[in-house]
Tab-separated table of C-alpha atoms and ligand atoms in Angstrom:
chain	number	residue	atom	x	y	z
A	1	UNK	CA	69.209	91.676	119.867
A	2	UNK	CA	70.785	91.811	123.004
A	3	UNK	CA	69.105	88.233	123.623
A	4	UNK	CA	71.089	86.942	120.787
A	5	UNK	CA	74.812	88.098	121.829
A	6	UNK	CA	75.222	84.449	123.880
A	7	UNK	CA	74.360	82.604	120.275
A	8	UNK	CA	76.683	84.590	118.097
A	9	UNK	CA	79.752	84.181	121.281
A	10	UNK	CA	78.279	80.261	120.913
A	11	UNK	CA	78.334	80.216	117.024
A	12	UNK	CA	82.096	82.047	116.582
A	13	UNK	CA	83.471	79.285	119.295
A	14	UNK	CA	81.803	76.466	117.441
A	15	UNK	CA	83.987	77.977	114.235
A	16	UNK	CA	87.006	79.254	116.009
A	17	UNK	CA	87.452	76.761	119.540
A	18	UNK	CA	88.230	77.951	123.128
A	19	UNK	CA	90.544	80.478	124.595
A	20	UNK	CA	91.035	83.943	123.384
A	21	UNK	CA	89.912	84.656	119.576
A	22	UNK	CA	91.311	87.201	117.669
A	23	UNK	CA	90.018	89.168	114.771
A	24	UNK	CA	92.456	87.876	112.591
A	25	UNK	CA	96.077	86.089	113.234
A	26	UNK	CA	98.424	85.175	110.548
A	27	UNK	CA	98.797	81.894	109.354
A	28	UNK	CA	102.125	79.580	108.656
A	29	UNK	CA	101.401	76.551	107.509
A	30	UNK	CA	103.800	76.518	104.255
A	31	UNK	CA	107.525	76.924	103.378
A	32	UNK	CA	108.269	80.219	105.612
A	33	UNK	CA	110.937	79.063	107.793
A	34	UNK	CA	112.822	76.869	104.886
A	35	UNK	CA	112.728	79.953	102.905
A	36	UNK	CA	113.749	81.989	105.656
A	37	UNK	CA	116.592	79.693	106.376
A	38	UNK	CA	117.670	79.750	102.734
A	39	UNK	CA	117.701	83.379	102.249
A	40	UNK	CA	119.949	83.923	105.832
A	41	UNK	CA	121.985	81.263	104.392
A	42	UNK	CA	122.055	82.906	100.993
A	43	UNK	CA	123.492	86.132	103.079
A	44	UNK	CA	121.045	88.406	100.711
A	45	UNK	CA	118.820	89.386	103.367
A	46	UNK	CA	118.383	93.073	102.138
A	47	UNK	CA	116.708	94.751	99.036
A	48	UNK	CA	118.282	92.696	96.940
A	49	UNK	CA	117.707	88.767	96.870
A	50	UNK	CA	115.773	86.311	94.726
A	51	UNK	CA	112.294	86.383	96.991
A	52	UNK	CA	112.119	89.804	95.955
A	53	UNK	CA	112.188	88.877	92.057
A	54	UNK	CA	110.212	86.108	92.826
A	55	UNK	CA	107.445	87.788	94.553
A	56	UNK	CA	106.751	90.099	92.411
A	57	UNK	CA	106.801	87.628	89.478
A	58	UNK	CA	104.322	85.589	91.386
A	59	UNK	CA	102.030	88.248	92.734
A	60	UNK	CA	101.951	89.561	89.154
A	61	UNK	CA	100.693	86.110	87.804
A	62	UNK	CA	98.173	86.119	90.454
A	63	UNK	CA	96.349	89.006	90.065
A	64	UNK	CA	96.969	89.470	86.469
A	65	UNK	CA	98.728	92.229	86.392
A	66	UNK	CA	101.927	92.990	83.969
A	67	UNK	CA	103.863	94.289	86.816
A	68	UNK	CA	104.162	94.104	90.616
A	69	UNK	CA	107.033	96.034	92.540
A	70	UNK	CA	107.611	95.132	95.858
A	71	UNK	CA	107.950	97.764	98.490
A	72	UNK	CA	108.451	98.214	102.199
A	73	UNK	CA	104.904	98.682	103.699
A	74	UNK	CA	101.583	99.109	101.976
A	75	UNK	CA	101.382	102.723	102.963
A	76	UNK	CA	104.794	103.169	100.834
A	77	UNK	CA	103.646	101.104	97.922
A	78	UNK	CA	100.000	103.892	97.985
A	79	UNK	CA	102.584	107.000	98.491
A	80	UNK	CA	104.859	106.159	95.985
A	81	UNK	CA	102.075	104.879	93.120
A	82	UNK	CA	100.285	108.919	94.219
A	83	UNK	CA	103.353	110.226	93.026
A	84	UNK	CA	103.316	107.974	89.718
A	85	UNK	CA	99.740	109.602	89.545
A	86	UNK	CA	101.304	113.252	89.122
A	87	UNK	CA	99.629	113.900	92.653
A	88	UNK	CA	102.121	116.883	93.804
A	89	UNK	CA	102.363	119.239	96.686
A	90	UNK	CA	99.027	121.619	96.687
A	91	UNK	CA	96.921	119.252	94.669
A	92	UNK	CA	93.689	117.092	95.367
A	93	UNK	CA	92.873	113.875	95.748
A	94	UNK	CA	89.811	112.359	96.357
A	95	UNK	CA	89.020	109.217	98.578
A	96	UNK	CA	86.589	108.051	101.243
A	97	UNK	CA	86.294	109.520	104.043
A	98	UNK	CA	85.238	105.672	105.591
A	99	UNK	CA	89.139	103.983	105.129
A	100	UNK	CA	92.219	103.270	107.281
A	101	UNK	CA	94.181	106.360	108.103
A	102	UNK	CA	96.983	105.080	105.130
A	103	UNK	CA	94.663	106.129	102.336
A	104	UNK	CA	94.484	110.008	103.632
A	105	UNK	CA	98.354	109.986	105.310
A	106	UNK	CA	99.667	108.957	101.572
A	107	UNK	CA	97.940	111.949	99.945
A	108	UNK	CA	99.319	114.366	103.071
A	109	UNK	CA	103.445	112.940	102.766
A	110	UNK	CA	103.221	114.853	99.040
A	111	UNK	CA	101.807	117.884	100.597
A	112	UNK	CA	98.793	117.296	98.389
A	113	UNK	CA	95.002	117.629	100.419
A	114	UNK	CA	92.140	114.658	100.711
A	115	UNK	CA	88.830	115.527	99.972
A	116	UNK	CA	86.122	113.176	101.508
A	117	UNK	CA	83.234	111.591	99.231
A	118	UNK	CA	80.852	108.841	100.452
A	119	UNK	CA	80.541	105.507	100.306
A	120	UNK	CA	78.008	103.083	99.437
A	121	UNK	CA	76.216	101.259	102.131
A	122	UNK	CA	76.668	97.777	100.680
A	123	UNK	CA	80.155	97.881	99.122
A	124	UNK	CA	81.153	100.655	102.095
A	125	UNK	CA	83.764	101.487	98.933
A	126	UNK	CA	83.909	105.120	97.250
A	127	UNK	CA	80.034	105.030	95.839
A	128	UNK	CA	80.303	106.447	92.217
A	129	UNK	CA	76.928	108.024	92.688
A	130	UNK	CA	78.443	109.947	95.159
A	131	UNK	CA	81.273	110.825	93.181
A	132	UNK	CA	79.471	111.383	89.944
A	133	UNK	CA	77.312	114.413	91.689
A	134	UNK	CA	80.641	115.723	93.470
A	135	UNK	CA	82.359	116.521	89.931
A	136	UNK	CA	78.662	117.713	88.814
A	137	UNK	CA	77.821	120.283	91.613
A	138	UNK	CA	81.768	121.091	92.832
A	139	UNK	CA	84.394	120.972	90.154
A	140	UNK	CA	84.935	122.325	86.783
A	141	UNK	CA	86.859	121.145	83.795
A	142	UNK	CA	89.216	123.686	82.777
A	143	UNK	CA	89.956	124.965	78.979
A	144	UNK	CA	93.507	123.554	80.065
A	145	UNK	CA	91.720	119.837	79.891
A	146	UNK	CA	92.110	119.775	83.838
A	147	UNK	CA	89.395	119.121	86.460
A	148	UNK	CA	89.335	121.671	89.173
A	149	UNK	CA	87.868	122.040	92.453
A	150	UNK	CA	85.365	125.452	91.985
A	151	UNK	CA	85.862	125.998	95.936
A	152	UNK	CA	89.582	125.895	96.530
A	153	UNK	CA	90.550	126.575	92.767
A	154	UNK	CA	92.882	123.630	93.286
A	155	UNK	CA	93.561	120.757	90.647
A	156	UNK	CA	92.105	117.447	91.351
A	157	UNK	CA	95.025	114.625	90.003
A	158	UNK	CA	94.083	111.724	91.660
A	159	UNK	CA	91.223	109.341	93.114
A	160	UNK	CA	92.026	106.466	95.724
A	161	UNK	CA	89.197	104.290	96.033
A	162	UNK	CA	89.297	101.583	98.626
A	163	UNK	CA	88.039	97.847	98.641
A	164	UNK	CA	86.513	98.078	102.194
A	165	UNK	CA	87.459	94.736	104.282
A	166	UNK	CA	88.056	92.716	100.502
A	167	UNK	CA	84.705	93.549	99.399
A	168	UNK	CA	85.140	94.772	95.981
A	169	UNK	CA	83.400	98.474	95.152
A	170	UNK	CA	81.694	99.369	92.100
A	171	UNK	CA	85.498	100.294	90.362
A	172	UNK	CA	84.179	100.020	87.011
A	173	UNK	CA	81.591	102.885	87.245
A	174	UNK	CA	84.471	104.721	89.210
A	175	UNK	CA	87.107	104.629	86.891
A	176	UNK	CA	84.747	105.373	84.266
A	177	UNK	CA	83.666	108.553	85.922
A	178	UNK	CA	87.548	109.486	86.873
A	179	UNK	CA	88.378	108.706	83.125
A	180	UNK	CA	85.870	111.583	82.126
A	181	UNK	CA	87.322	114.173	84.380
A	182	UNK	CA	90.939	113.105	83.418
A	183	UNK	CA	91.311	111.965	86.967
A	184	UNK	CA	93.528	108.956	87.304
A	185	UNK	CA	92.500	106.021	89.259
A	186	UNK	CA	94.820	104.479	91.967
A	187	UNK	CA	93.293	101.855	93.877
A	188	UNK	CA	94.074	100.917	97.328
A	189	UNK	CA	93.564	97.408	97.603
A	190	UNK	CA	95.381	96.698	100.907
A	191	UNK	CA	92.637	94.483	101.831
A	192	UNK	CA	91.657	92.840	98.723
A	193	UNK	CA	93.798	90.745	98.104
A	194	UNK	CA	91.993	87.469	96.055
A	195	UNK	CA	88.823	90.037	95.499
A	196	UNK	CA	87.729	90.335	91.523
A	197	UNK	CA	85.200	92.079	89.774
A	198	UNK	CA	84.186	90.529	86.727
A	199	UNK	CA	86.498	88.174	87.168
A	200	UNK	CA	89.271	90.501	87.193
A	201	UNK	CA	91.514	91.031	89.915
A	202	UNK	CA	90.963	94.391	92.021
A	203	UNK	CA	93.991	96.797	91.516
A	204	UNK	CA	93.656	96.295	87.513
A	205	UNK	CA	91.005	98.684	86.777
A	206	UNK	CA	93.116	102.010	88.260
A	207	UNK	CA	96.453	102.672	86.557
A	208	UNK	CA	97.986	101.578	89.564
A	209	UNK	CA	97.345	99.483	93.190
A	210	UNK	CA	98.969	99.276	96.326
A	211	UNK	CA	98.774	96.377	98.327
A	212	UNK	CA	99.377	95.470	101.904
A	213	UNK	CA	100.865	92.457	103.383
A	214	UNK	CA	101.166	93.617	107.153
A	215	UNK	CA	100.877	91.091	109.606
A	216	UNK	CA	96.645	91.592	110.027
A	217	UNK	CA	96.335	91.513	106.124
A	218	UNK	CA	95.192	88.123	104.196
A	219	UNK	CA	98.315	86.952	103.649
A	220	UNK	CA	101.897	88.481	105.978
A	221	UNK	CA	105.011	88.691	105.589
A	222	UNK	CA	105.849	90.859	108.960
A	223	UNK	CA	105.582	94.122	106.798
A	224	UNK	CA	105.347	94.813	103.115
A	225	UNK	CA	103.655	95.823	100.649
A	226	UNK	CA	103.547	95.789	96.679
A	227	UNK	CA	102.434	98.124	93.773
A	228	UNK	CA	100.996	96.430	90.620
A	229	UNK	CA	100.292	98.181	87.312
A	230	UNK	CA	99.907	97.301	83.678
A	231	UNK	CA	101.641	100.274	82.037
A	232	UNK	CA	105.498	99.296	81.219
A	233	UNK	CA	106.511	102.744	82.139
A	234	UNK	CA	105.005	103.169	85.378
A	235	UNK	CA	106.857	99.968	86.670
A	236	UNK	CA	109.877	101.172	85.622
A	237	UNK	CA	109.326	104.106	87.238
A	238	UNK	CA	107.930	102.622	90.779
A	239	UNK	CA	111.163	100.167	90.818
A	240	UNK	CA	113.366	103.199	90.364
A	241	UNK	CA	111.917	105.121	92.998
A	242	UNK	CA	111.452	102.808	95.337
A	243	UNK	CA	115.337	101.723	95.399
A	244	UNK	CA	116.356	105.188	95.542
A	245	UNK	CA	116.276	106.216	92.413
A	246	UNK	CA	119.608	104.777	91.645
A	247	UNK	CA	120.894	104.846	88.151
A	248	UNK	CA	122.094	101.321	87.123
A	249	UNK	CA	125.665	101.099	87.160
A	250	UNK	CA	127.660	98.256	88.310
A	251	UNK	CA	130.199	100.483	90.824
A	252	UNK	CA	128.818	104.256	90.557
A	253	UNK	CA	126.601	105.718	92.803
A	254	UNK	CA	124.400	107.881	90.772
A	255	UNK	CA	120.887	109.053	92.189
A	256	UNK	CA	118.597	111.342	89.225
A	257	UNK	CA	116.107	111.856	91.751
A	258	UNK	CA	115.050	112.189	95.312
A	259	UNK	CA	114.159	108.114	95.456
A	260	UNK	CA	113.027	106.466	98.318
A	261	UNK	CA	114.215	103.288	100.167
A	262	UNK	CA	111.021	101.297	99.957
A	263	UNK	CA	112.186	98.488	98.431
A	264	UNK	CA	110.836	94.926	100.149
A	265	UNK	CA	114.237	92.959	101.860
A	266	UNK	CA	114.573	89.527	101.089
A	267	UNK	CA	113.850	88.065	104.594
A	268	UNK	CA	110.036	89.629	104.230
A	269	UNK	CA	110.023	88.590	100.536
A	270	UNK	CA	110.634	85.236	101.801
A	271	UNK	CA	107.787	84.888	103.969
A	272	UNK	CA	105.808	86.231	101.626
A	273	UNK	CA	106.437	84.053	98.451
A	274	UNK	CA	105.674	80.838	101.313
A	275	UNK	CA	102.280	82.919	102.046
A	276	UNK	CA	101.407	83.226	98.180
A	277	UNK	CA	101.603	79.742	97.954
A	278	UNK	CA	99.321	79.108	100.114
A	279	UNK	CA	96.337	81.814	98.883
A	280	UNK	CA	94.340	79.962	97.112
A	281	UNK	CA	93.574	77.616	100.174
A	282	UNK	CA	93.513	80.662	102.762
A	283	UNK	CA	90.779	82.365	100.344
A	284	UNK	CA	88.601	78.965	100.287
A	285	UNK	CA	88.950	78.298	104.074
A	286	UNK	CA	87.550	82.207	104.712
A	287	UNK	CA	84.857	81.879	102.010
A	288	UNK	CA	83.123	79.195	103.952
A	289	UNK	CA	83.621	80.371	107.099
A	290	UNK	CA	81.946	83.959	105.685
A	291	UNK	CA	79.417	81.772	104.043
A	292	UNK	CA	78.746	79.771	107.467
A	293	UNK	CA	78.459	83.569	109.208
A	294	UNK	CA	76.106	84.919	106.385
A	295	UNK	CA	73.529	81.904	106.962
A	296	UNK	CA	73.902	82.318	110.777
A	297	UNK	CA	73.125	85.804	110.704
A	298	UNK	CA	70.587	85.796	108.143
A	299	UNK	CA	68.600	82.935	110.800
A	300	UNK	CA	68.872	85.382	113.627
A	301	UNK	CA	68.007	88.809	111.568
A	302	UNK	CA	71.535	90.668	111.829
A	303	UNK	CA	73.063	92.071	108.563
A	304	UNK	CA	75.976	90.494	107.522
A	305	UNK	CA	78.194	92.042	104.946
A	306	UNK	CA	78.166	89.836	101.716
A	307	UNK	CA	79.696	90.549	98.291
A	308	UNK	CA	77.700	92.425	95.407
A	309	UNK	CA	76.695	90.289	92.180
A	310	UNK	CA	79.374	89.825	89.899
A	311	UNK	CA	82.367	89.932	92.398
A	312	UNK	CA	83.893	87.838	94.599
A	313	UNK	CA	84.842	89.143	97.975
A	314	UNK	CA	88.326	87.423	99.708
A	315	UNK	CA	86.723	87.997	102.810
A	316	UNK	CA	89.331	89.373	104.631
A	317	UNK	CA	87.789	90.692	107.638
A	318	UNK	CA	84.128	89.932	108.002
A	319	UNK	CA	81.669	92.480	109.119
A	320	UNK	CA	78.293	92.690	110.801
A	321	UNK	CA	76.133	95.743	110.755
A	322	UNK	CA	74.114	96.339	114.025
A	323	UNK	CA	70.918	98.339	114.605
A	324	UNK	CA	72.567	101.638	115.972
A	325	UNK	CA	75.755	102.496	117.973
A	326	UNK	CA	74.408	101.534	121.381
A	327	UNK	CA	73.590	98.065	120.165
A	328	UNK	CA	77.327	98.139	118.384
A	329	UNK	CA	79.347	99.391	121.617
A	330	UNK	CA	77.176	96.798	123.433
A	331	UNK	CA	77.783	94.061	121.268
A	332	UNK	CA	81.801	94.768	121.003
A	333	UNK	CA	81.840	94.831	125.392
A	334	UNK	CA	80.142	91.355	125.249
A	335	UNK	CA	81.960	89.639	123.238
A	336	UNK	CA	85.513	91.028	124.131
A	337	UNK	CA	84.290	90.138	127.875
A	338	UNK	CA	83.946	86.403	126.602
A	339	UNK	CA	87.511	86.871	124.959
A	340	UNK	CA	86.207	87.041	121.672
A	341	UNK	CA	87.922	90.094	119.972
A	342	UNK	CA	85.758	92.581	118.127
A	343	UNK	CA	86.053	95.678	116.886
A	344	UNK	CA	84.358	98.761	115.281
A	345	UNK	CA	85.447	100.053	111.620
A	346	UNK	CA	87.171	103.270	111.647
A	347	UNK	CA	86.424	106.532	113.114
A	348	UNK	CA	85.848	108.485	109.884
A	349	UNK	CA	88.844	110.334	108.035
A	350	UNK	CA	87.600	113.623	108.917
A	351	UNK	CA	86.844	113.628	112.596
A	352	UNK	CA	90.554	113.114	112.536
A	353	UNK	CA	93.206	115.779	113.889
A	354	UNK	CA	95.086	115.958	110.679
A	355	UNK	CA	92.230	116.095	108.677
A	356	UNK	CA	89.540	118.230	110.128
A	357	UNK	CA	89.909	120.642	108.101
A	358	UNK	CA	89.381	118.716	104.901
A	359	UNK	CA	86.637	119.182	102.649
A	360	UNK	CA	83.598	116.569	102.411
A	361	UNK	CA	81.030	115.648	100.361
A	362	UNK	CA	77.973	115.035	101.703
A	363	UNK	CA	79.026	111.941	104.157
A	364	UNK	CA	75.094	110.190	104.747
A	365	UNK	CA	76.291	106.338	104.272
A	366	UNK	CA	80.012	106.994	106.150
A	367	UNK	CA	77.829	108.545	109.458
A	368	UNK	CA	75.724	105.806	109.182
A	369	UNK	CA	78.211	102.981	108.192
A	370	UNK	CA	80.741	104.063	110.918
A	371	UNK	CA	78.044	103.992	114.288
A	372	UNK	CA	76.788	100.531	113.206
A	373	UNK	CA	79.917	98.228	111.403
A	374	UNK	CA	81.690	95.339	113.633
A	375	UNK	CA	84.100	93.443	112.631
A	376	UNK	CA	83.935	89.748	114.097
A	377	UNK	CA	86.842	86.694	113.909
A	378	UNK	CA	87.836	86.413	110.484
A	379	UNK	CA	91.319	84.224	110.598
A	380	UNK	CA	91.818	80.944	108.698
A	381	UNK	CA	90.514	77.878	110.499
A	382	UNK	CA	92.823	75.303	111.110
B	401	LIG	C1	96.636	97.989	105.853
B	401	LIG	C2	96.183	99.116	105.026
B	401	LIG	C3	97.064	100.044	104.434
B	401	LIG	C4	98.514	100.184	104.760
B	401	LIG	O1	99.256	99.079	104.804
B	401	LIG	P1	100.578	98.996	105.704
B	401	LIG	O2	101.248	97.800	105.097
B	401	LIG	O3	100.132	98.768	107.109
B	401	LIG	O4	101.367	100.225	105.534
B	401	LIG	C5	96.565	100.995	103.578
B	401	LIG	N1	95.256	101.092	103.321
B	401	LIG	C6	94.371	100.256	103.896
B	401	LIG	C7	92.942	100.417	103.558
B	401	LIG	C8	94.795	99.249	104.773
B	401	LIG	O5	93.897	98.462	105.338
């Protein structure tokens, strides 16, 4: 393998030029600085404006969803759809242990615990066999209706599973599982934006999805982040407690709950309605490059991560597994030596301070996923 490291440096220049590559820069080829300009001329550069409106109207229409609230951040948008869920303080939620810290640090801001289960080695999303034999050997369904966690006694609200890198997990069998347990389904599709299943956008099979748009993500706005859902009253509620739970009024300040100011300003909205524009050619532009890396790593024997049948992956970040972490930490020296910026996938959830003394499943494909995954250049190719 080792032999091969000057071909794969040679292959990503051929895609990606000369100079310093990195794993993924944003993009602005569109309208952002005429909308920009028009919304500091327009003065509404705050939570209220007509981006705002806009983007959610258009994000909506893109992934299908009746709703889409715009919020700060994507971590907001995944705290305050947990809440939506009923997740409250002392609860459980369960989500992979394999997933950007967000997932697990959404769960802890209610006061409510993550509980690890494991992933599937081709989706590296929440594996539904996995989570099928965690309700069957650890929880219990109460004559309350309720499924509870037999170790810790503790009611299990919520399940975040997580579209690893845009490749779209097995959510149907997932939410079908959840659905028998009385566990709702909130998905965190931060990186999946422009991934389906069945030809349905990811984030419509949970009751609710949070989205990122932070400056790494697919498309970028600077920071922000949206919920979507298809249930009228859930939208209500995520616009009302994302703009402080403020009771409409046109002079009186009156708040009927502890609300949160997560609402998406205008400026970032801006940016962010020029980036939707251009999706549909930012998702074409990565498919071939991930379809150009799949037949150049199939030639020289290295697994590449490709989409499972019947979905279609946005290919956000594209991802190489290697023969064992030696051959990984080798690999990411190389290339970052030759200015070519690679990096592991996360250190898992639960080798984590804040989190070490969470509870896991049985963790097989996360061990194995997390000493061997690389992500390589994945950024749209001008
Ligand atoms: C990016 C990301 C988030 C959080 O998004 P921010 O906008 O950075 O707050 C949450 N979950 C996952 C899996 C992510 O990749």
């Amino acid at each position: 393998m080792q032999d091969n490291f000057p071909n794969i440096v040679s292959k990503i220049r051929e895609l990606y030029g000369e100079g310093f590559i990195p794993l993924h820069a944003p993009y602005f080829g569109g309208n952002e600085k005429k909308y920009l300009a028009d919304c500091i001329d327009s003065t509404f550069v705050s939570s209220v404006g007509q981006y705002v409106n806009l983007f959610e109207q258009k994000l909506a229409e893109f992934t299908g969803a009746k709703y889409a609230i715009a919020t700060v951040n994507g971590t907001s948008a995944l705290h305050v759809s947990l809440i939506l869920a009923g997740v409250e303080a002392n609860d459980e939620v369960l989500t992979q242990a394999l997933t950007f810290v967000a997932t697990s640090n959404a769960i802890s801001y209610i006061g409510a615990s993550p509980v690890f289960i494991d992933v599937d080695r081709d989706t590296m999303g929440l594996s539904p066999e996995k989570l099928e034999n965690f309700f069957k050997n650890e929880t219990v369904m109460n004559t309350d209706g309720f499924c509870y966690n037999k170790s810790t006694g503790k009611r299990i609200k919520a399940c975040v599973p997580m579209h690893t890198f845009g490749i779209p997990l097995r959510i149907s069998e997932v939410v079908s599982i959840c659905k028998k347990h009385n566990i709702i389904v909130v998905e965190d599709t931060a990186e999946s934006l422009g991934s389906y299943v069945n030809n349905i956008h990811t984030g419509n099979f949970g009751q609710l999805a949070a989205f990122s748009f932070n400056g790494n993500k697919t498309i970028t706005c600077g920071g922000g982040g949206a919920i979507i859902t298809n249930d009228e009253t859930l939208a209500k509620r995520a616009k009302h407690l994302t703009t402080t739970a403020k009771s409409p009024h046109p002079f009186e300040f009156f708040h009927d709950e502890i609300g949160f100011n997560y609402r998406m300003p205008n400026l970032n909205a801006a940016v962010a309605c020029a980036q939707l524009e251009q999706l549909e050619r930012f998702l074409k532009n990565k498919r071939i490059t991930a379809e150009k890396y799949s037949t150049f790593f199939k030639e020289i024997g290295v697994d590449f991560v490709n989409e499972i049948t019947n979905t279609k992956a946005n290919y956000w970040l594209n991802a190489i597994i290697l023969k064992n972490k030696e051959e990984r930490d080798s690999f990411i020296s190389y290339t970052n030596e030759h200015e070519i910026m690679t990096r592991p996938i996360w250190t898992l959830m639960n080798r984590l301070p804040a989190f070490k003394n969470a509870q896991t499943d049985d963790l097989t494909n996360s061990y194995w996923l997390e000493e061997r995954v690389v992500n390589i250049p994945s950024s749209y190719r001008q």
